[in-house]
PDB file of C-alpha atoms and ligand atoms in Angstrom:
ATOM      1  CA  MET A   1     246.755  54.276-112.876  1.00  0.00           C
ATOM      2  CA  LYS A   2     248.228  53.409-116.254  1.00  0.00           C
ATOM      3  CA  ASN A   3     251.274  51.166-116.527  1.00  0.00           C
ATOM      4  CA  ILE A   4     253.393  52.157-119.476  1.00  0.00           C
ATOM      5  CA  GLY A   5     256.443  50.283-120.751  1.00  0.00           C
ATOM      6  CA  LEU A   6     259.147  52.216-122.596  1.00  0.00           C
ATOM      7  CA  PHE A   7     261.287  49.975-124.750  1.00  0.00           C
ATOM      8  CA  GLY A   8     264.383  51.654-126.134  1.00  0.00           C
ATOM      9  CA  GLY A   9     266.709  49.923-128.573  1.00  0.00           C
ATOM     10  CA  THR A  10     268.692  50.247-131.733  1.00  0.00           C
ATOM     11  CA  PHE A  11     266.244  47.877-133.450  1.00  0.00           C
ATOM     12  CA  ASP A  12     268.676  47.295-136.314  1.00  0.00           C
ATOM     13  CA  PRO A  13     266.536  45.413-137.184  1.00  0.00           C
ATOM     14  CA  ILE A  14     263.652  44.731-134.785  1.00  0.00           C
ATOM     15  CA  HIS A  15     263.276  40.951-134.358  1.00  0.00           C
ATOM     16  CA  ASN A  16     260.999  38.333-132.805  1.00  0.00           C
ATOM     17  CA  GLY A  17     263.031  38.389-129.571  1.00  0.00           C
ATOM     18  CA  HIS A  18     262.076  42.057-129.074  1.00  0.00           C
ATOM     19  CA  LEU A  19     258.389  41.376-129.761  1.00  0.00           C
ATOM     20  CA  HIS A  20     258.438  38.348-127.512  1.00  0.00           C
ATOM     21  CA  ILE A  21     259.848  40.188-124.487  1.00  0.00           C
ATOM     22  CA  ALA A  22     257.535  43.162-125.028  1.00  0.00           C
ATOM     23  CA  ARG A  23     254.514  40.805-124.955  1.00  0.00           C
ATOM     24  CA  ALA A  24     255.886  38.926-121.962  1.00  0.00           C
ATOM     25  CA  PHE A  25     256.560  42.141-120.030  1.00  0.00           C
ATOM     26  CA  ALA A  26     253.061  43.388-120.876  1.00  0.00           C
ATOM     27  CA  ASP A  27     251.581  40.149-119.482  1.00  0.00           C
ATOM     28  CA  GLU A  28     253.714  39.814-116.384  1.00  0.00           C
ATOM     29  CA  ILE A  29     253.665  43.452-115.288  1.00  0.00           C
ATOM     30  CA  GLY A  30     250.209  44.276-116.619  1.00  0.00           C
ATOM     31  CA  LEU A  31     251.294  47.016-119.013  1.00  0.00           C
ATOM     32  CA  ASP A  32     248.554  48.987-120.770  1.00  0.00           C
ATOM     33  CA  LEU A  33     250.919  50.224-123.443  1.00  0.00           C
ATOM     34  CA  VAL A  34     254.442  49.449-124.673  1.00  0.00           C
ATOM     35  CA  VAL A  35     256.169  52.251-126.576  1.00  0.00           C
ATOM     36  CA  PHE A  36     259.050  51.197-128.820  1.00  0.00           C
ATOM     37  CA  LEU A  37     261.716  53.874-129.038  1.00  0.00           C
ATOM     38  CA  PRO A  38     264.293  53.379-131.792  1.00  0.00           C
ATOM     39  CA  ALA A  39     267.506  55.165-130.869  1.00  0.00           C
ATOM     40  CA  GLY A  40     268.703  57.986-133.073  1.00  0.00           C
ATOM     41  CA  ASP A  41     272.343  58.242-132.149  1.00  0.00           C
ATOM     42  CA  PRO A  42     273.132  55.509-129.645  1.00  0.00           C
ATOM     43  CA  TYR A  43     276.232  56.619-127.823  1.00  0.00           C
ATOM     44  CA  HIS A  44     276.908  53.105-126.495  1.00  0.00           C
ATOM     45  CA  LYS A  45     277.183  51.609-129.979  1.00  0.00           C
ATOM     46  CA  ASP A  46     279.390  53.146-132.626  1.00  0.00           C
ATOM     47  CA  SER A  47     279.193  50.846-135.649  1.00  0.00           C
ATOM     48  CA  THR A  48     277.457  52.030-138.803  1.00  0.00           C
ATOM     49  CA  ARG A  49     273.728  51.947-138.384  1.00  0.00           C
ATOM     50  CA  THR A  50     270.836  51.559-140.744  1.00  0.00           C
ATOM     51  CA  PRO A  51     269.247  55.018-141.185  1.00  0.00           C
ATOM     52  CA  THR A  52     266.878  55.904-138.362  1.00  0.00           C
ATOM     53  CA  GLN A  53     263.848  56.239-140.630  1.00  0.00           C
ATOM     54  CA  GLU A  54     264.310  52.687-141.954  1.00  0.00           C
ATOM     55  CA  ARG A  55     264.611  51.299-138.429  1.00  0.00           C
ATOM     56  CA  LEU A  56     261.479  53.185-137.367  1.00  0.00           C
ATOM     57  CA  ASN A  57     259.612  51.932-140.459  1.00  0.00           C
ATOM     58  CA  MET A  58     260.522  48.340-139.561  1.00  0.00           C
ATOM     59  CA  VAL A  59     259.364  48.810-135.963  1.00  0.00           C
ATOM     60  CA  GLU A  60     256.042  50.198-137.215  1.00  0.00           C
ATOM     61  CA  LEU A  61     255.555  47.229-139.534  1.00  0.00           C
ATOM     62  CA  ALA A  62     256.434  44.747-136.795  1.00  0.00           C
ATOM     63  CA  ILE A  63     253.910  46.114-134.286  1.00  0.00           C
ATOM     64  CA  ALA A  64     251.094  46.988-136.689  1.00  0.00           C
ATOM     65  CA  ASP A  65     248.808  44.186-135.439  1.00  0.00           C
ATOM     66  CA  GLU A  66     249.555  44.634-131.733  1.00  0.00           C
ATOM     67  CA  PRO A  67     246.889  46.798-130.081  1.00  0.00           C
ATOM     68  CA  LYS A  68     248.994  47.532-126.977  1.00  0.00           C
ATOM     69  CA  PHE A  69     252.154  48.501-128.866  1.00  0.00           C
ATOM     70  CA  ALA A  70     253.120  51.902-130.260  1.00  0.00           C
ATOM     71  CA  ALA A  71     256.242  53.363-131.871  1.00  0.00           C
ATOM     72  CA  SER A  72     257.692  56.764-131.049  1.00  0.00           C
ATOM     73  CA  ASP A  73     260.272  58.889-132.851  1.00  0.00           C
ATOM     74  CA  CYS A  74     261.051  60.683-129.587  1.00  0.00           C
ATOM     75  CA  ASP A  75     264.694  59.500-129.537  1.00  0.00           C
ATOM     76  CA  ILE A  76     265.154  60.126-133.252  1.00  0.00           C
ATOM     77  CA  VAL A  77     264.010  63.726-133.555  1.00  0.00           C
ATOM     78  CA  ARG A  78     266.161  65.069-130.699  1.00  0.00           C
ATOM     79  CA  ASP A  79     269.577  66.416-131.730  1.00  0.00           C
ATOM     80  CA  GLY A  80     272.800  64.810-130.535  1.00  0.00           C
ATOM     81  CA  ALA A  81     273.099  61.943-128.096  1.00  0.00           C
ATOM     82  CA  THR A  82     269.814  60.938-126.515  1.00  0.00           C
ATOM     83  CA  TYR A  83     269.757  59.835-122.910  1.00  0.00           C
ATOM     84  CA  THR A  84     267.176  57.601-121.314  1.00  0.00           C
ATOM     85  CA  PHE A  85     266.919  60.072-118.449  1.00  0.00           C
ATOM     86  CA  ASP A  86     265.637  62.771-120.840  1.00  0.00           C
ATOM     87  CA  THR A  87     263.365  60.370-122.726  1.00  0.00           C
ATOM     88  CA  VAL A  88     261.674  59.326-119.506  1.00  0.00           C
ATOM     89  CA  GLN A  89     261.155  62.971-118.491  1.00  0.00           C
ATOM     90  CA  ILE A  90     259.362  63.585-121.789  1.00  0.00           C
ATOM     91  CA  PHE A  91     257.030  60.621-121.215  1.00  0.00           C
ATOM     92  CA  ARG A  92     256.446  61.632-117.608  1.00  0.00           C
ATOM     93  CA  GLN A  93     255.138  64.983-118.866  1.00  0.00           C
ATOM     94  CA  GLN A  94     253.063  63.290-121.540  1.00  0.00           C
ATOM     95  CA  PHE A  95     251.510  60.754-119.136  1.00  0.00           C
ATOM     96  CA  PRO A  96     251.351  62.409-115.720  1.00  0.00           C
ATOM     97  CA  GLY A  97     250.328  59.914-113.056  1.00  0.00           C
ATOM     98  CA  ALA A  98     251.315  56.851-115.088  1.00  0.00           C
ATOM     99  CA  GLN A  99     253.733  54.237-113.733  1.00  0.00           C
ATOM    100  CA  LEU A 100     256.630  54.135-116.157  1.00  0.00           C
ATOM    101  CA  TRP A 101     258.605  50.938-116.707  1.00  0.00           C
ATOM    102  CA  TRP A 102     261.853  50.990-118.665  1.00  0.00           C
ATOM    103  CA  LEU A 103     262.162  47.609-120.409  1.00  0.00           C
ATOM    104  CA  MET A 104     265.594  46.167-121.115  1.00  0.00           C
ATOM    105  CA  GLY A 105     267.635  43.052-121.693  1.00  0.00           C
ATOM    106  CA  SER A 106     270.294  42.130-119.163  1.00  0.00           C
ATOM    107  CA  ASP A 107     273.112  43.349-121.451  1.00  0.00           C
ATOM    108  CA  SER A 108     271.700  46.852-120.969  1.00  0.00           C
ATOM    109  CA  LEU A 109     271.460  46.320-117.199  1.00  0.00           C
ATOM    110  CA  MET A 110     275.183  45.550-117.084  1.00  0.00           C
ATOM    111  CA  GLN A 111     275.856  49.093-118.365  1.00  0.00           C
ATOM    112  CA  LEU A 112     273.183  50.941-116.428  1.00  0.00           C
ATOM    113  CA  HIS A 113     275.684  52.548-114.031  1.00  0.00           C
ATOM    114  CA  THR A 114     277.231  54.397-117.024  1.00  0.00           C
ATOM    115  CA  TRP A 115     273.928  56.028-118.013  1.00  0.00           C
ATOM    116  CA  LYS A 116     273.350  59.737-117.431  1.00  0.00           C
ATOM    117  CA  LYS A 117     271.899  60.373-113.941  1.00  0.00           C
ATOM    118  CA  TRP A 118     271.140  56.680-113.555  1.00  0.00           C
ATOM    119  CA  GLN A 119     270.500  56.972-109.834  1.00  0.00           C
ATOM    120  CA  THR A 120     267.812  59.605-110.328  1.00  0.00           C
ATOM    121  CA  LEU A 121     266.416  57.653-113.250  1.00  0.00           C
ATOM    122  CA  VAL A 122     265.888  54.475-111.228  1.00  0.00           C
ATOM    123  CA  ARG A 123     264.425  56.382-108.295  1.00  0.00           C
ATOM    124  CA  HIS A 124     261.477  57.504-110.419  1.00  0.00           C
ATOM    125  CA  THR A 125     261.264  54.757-113.037  1.00  0.00           C
ATOM    126  CA  ASN A 126     260.621  51.076-112.590  1.00  0.00           C
ATOM    127  CA  ILE A 127     262.899  48.741-114.466  1.00  0.00           C
ATOM    128  CA  ALA A 128     261.923  45.449-116.094  1.00  0.00           C
ATOM    129  CA  ILE A 129     264.758  43.139-117.073  1.00  0.00           C
ATOM    130  CA  ALA A 130     264.874  40.128-119.398  1.00  0.00           C
ATOM    131  CA  MET A 131     267.888  37.963-118.584  1.00  0.00           C
ATOM    132  CA  ARG A 132     269.631  37.063-121.864  1.00  0.00           C
ATOM    133  CA  GLN A 133     271.426  33.785-122.358  1.00  0.00           C
ATOM    134  CA  GLY A 134     274.609  33.498-120.334  1.00  0.00           C
ATOM    135  CA  ASP A 135     273.730  36.425-118.048  1.00  0.00           C
ATOM    136  CA  ASN A 136     272.736  36.259-114.420  1.00  0.00           C
ATOM    137  CA  LEU A 137     272.341  38.806-111.666  1.00  0.00           C
ATOM    138  CA  ASN A 138     275.676  37.785-110.097  1.00  0.00           C
ATOM    139  CA  LYS A 139     277.387  39.394-113.083  1.00  0.00           C
ATOM    140  CA  THR A 140     275.868  42.813-112.333  1.00  0.00           C
ATOM    141  CA  PRO A 141     278.514  45.511-111.805  1.00  0.00           C
ATOM    142  CA  ARG A 142     279.359  46.342-108.200  1.00  0.00           C
ATOM    143  CA  GLU A 143     278.056  49.928-108.543  1.00  0.00           C
ATOM    144  CA  LEU A 144     274.528  48.564-109.012  1.00  0.00           C
ATOM    145  CA  HIS A 145     274.448  46.053-106.151  1.00  0.00           C
ATOM    146  CA  ALA A 146     272.968  48.185-103.355  1.00  0.00           C
ATOM    147  CA  TRP A 147     270.243  49.654-105.545  1.00  0.00           C
ATOM    148  CA  LEU A 148     269.394  46.345-107.229  1.00  0.00           C
ATOM    149  CA  GLY A 149     269.094  44.425-103.957  1.00  0.00           C
ATOM    150  CA  GLU A 150     266.656  46.959-102.561  1.00  0.00           C
ATOM    151  CA  ALA A 151     264.745  47.435-105.809  1.00  0.00           C
ATOM    152  CA  LEU A 152     264.167  43.701-106.212  1.00  0.00           C
ATOM    153  CA  GLN A 153     262.722  43.657-102.704  1.00  0.00           C
ATOM    154  CA  ASN A 154     260.449  46.677-103.094  1.00  0.00           C
ATOM    155  CA  GLY A 155     259.248  45.628-106.565  1.00  0.00           C
ATOM    156  CA  SER A 156     260.582  48.599-108.547  1.00  0.00           C
ATOM    157  CA  VAL A 157     262.720  46.119-110.494  1.00  0.00           C
ATOM    158  CA  ARG A 158     261.127  43.027-112.019  1.00  0.00           C
ATOM    159  CA  ILE A 159     262.920  40.169-113.707  1.00  0.00           C
ATOM    160  CA  LEU A 160     260.973  38.573-116.524  1.00  0.00           C
ATOM    161  CA  ASN A 161     259.956  34.972-115.821  1.00  0.00           C
ATOM    162  CA  ALA A 162     259.122  33.906-119.367  1.00  0.00           C
ATOM    163  CA  PRO A 163     261.841  32.056-121.276  1.00  0.00           C
ATOM    164  CA  LEU A 164     263.450  34.158-124.008  1.00  0.00           C
ATOM    165  CA  HIS A 165     264.109  33.815-127.697  1.00  0.00           C
ATOM    166  CA  ASN A 166     267.820  33.538-128.191  1.00  0.00           C
ATOM    167  CA  THR A 167     267.815  36.096-131.024  1.00  0.00           C
ATOM    168  CA  SER A 168     269.928  39.202-131.564  1.00  0.00           C
ATOM    169  CA  SER A 169     270.078  41.837-134.282  1.00  0.00           C
ATOM    170  CA  THR A 170     273.781  41.029-134.672  1.00  0.00           C
ATOM    171  CA  GLN A 171     272.972  37.401-135.520  1.00  0.00           C
ATOM    172  CA  ILE A 172     270.199  38.440-137.883  1.00  0.00           C
ATOM    173  CA  ARG A 173     272.444  40.895-139.755  1.00  0.00           C
ATOM    174  CA  ALA A 174     275.057  38.142-140.118  1.00  0.00           C
ATOM    175  CA  ASP A 175     272.461  35.635-141.407  1.00  0.00           C
ATOM    176  CA  LEU A 176     271.081  38.161-143.895  1.00  0.00           C
ATOM    177  CA  ALA A 177     274.523  39.071-145.213  1.00  0.00           C
ATOM    178  CA  LYS A 178     275.310  35.403-145.732  1.00  0.00           C
ATOM    179  CA  THR A 179     272.059  33.851-146.923  1.00  0.00           C
ATOM    180  CA  HIS A 180     269.589  36.756-147.476  1.00  0.00           C
ATOM    181  CA  HIS A 181     267.351  35.003-144.959  1.00  0.00           C
ATOM    182  CA  SER A 182     266.802  34.920-141.213  1.00  0.00           C
ATOM    183  CA  ASP A 183     264.236  33.016-139.169  1.00  0.00           C
ATOM    184  CA  GLY A 184     264.119  35.583-136.360  1.00  0.00           C
ATOM    185  CA  LEU A 185     262.248  38.308-138.248  1.00  0.00           C
ATOM    186  CA  PRO A 186     258.556  39.193-138.276  1.00  0.00           C
ATOM    187  CA  GLN A 187     257.292  38.520-141.797  1.00  0.00           C
ATOM    188  CA  PRO A 188     256.517  42.157-142.793  1.00  0.00           C
ATOM    189  CA  VAL A 189     259.990  43.183-141.619  1.00  0.00           C
ATOM    190  CA  ALA A 190     261.634  40.418-143.667  1.00  0.00           C
ATOM    191  CA  GLN A 191     259.687  41.655-146.680  1.00  0.00           C
ATOM    192  CA  TYR A 192     260.728  45.297-146.069  1.00  0.00           C
ATOM    193  CA  ILE A 193     264.370  44.239-145.795  1.00  0.00           C
ATOM    194  CA  ARG A 194     264.134  42.392-149.111  1.00  0.00           C
ATOM    195  CA  GLN A 195     262.404  45.293-150.866  1.00  0.00           C
ATOM    196  CA  HIS A 196     264.897  47.860-149.586  1.00  0.00           C
ATOM    197  CA  LYS A 197     267.921  45.587-149.978  1.00  0.00           C
ATOM    198  CA  LEU A 198     269.068  46.155-146.409  1.00  0.00           C
ATOM    199  CA  TYR A 199     271.817  44.161-144.668  1.00  0.00           C
ATOM    200  CA  GLU A 200     273.138  42.668-147.886  1.00  0.00           C
ATOM    201  CA  LYS A 201     276.744  42.987-146.787  1.00  0.00           C
TER     202      LYS A 201
HETATM  203  P1  ATP B   1     272.570  43.966-131.243  1.00  0.00           P
HETATM  204  O1  ATP B   1     272.741  42.501-131.508  1.00  0.00           O
HETATM  205  O2  ATP B   1     272.796  44.844-132.444  1.00  0.00           O
HETATM  206  O3  ATP B   1     273.315  44.435-130.010  1.00  0.00           O
HETATM  207  P2  ATP B   1     269.995  43.528-129.937  1.00  0.00           P
HETATM  208  O4  ATP B   1     269.431  42.296-130.561  1.00  0.00           O
HETATM  209  O5  ATP B   1     270.598  43.426-128.578  1.00  0.00           O
HETATM  210  O6  ATP B   1     271.021  44.213-130.950  1.00  0.00           O
HETATM  211  P3  ATP B   1     268.806  46.093-129.395  1.00  0.00           P
HETATM  212  O7  ATP B   1     267.977  46.883-130.328  1.00  0.00           O
HETATM  213  O8  ATP B   1     270.135  46.581-129.049  1.00  0.00           O
HETATM  214  O9  ATP B   1     268.856  44.591-129.996  1.00  0.00           O
HETATM  215  O10 ATP B   1     267.966  45.728-128.105  1.00  0.00           O
HETATM  216  C1  ATP B   1     267.059  46.592-127.448  1.00  0.00           C
HETATM  217  C2  ATP B   1     266.799  45.999-126.075  1.00  0.00           C
HETATM  218  O11 ATP B   1     266.212  44.687-126.229  1.00  0.00           O
HETATM  219  C3  ATP B   1     268.072  45.816-125.254  1.00  0.00           C
HETATM  220  O12 ATP B   1     267.768  46.150-123.908  1.00  0.00           O
HETATM  221  C4  ATP B   1     268.365  44.343-125.413  1.00  0.00           C
HETATM  222  O13 ATP B   1     269.025  43.823-124.274  1.00  0.00           O
HETATM  223  C5  ATP B   1     266.981  43.735-125.518  1.00  0.00           C
HETATM  224  N1  ATP B   1     266.951  42.491-126.290  1.00  0.00           N
HETATM  225  C6  ATP B   1     267.272  42.323-127.586  1.00  0.00           C
HETATM  226  N2  ATP B   1     267.112  41.051-127.985  1.00  0.00           N
HETATM  227  C7  ATP B   1     266.666  40.377-126.911  1.00  0.00           C
HETATM  228  C8  ATP B   1     266.311  38.998-126.676  1.00  0.00           C
HETATM  229  N3  ATP B   1     266.410  38.057-127.619  1.00  0.00           N
HETATM  230  N4  ATP B   1     265.903  38.668-125.430  1.00  0.00           N
HETATM  231  C9  ATP B   1     265.846  39.612-124.460  1.00  0.00           C
HETATM  232  N5  ATP B   1     266.148  40.912-124.610  1.00  0.00           N
HETATM  233  C10 ATP B   1     266.563  41.312-125.821  1.00  0.00           C
END
């Protein structure tokens, strides 16, 4: 059976922390494929976003040399708000019989109970979590406790062991606005940002 990781994010821009956890998840869980899914209209985040096509272009550049990584416009081409529940259904139809893993950082876990049909989602989808700096499982909202306790036991939730890069898109956008440079970017993405004059203020 194939193990497929689905990695949703705003990716504004994609950074080395994203690539690092995708590689680490692939190693630790034994994923055959990781699909990066830039969000079209993320309903959890409302600040102005870089256009979807630019974010997708940067993801494609960042993963070009990674044989197990792919990018999908699945969450970009759908109209209106896109929900993980619907995205997973689409991939389930595309890869019948595959084990699907939704990959996320712990900041996303802390909001999971607000996601559409989250209980059904986690019943049929495994979840892989990277704990970001300052987070720990004790901070998980009460609504998630019963499910999380059981899921950690039965293996449908995995916590990444590998240490993380302490990088965020927010920090990178701030660095770029200030100095036109950031250390946390894959080289082809840094070049794209320069060429297209993104994140200048
Ligand atoms: P922002 O700073 O704009 O909130 P971000 O860096 O968190 O962005 P997203 O595109 O929102 O990036 O992240 C997509 C997913 O990757 C989320 O589940 C997020 O928790 C996770 N993630 C992002 N950066 C890291 C990191 N350095 N370590 C672990 N997980 C990360």
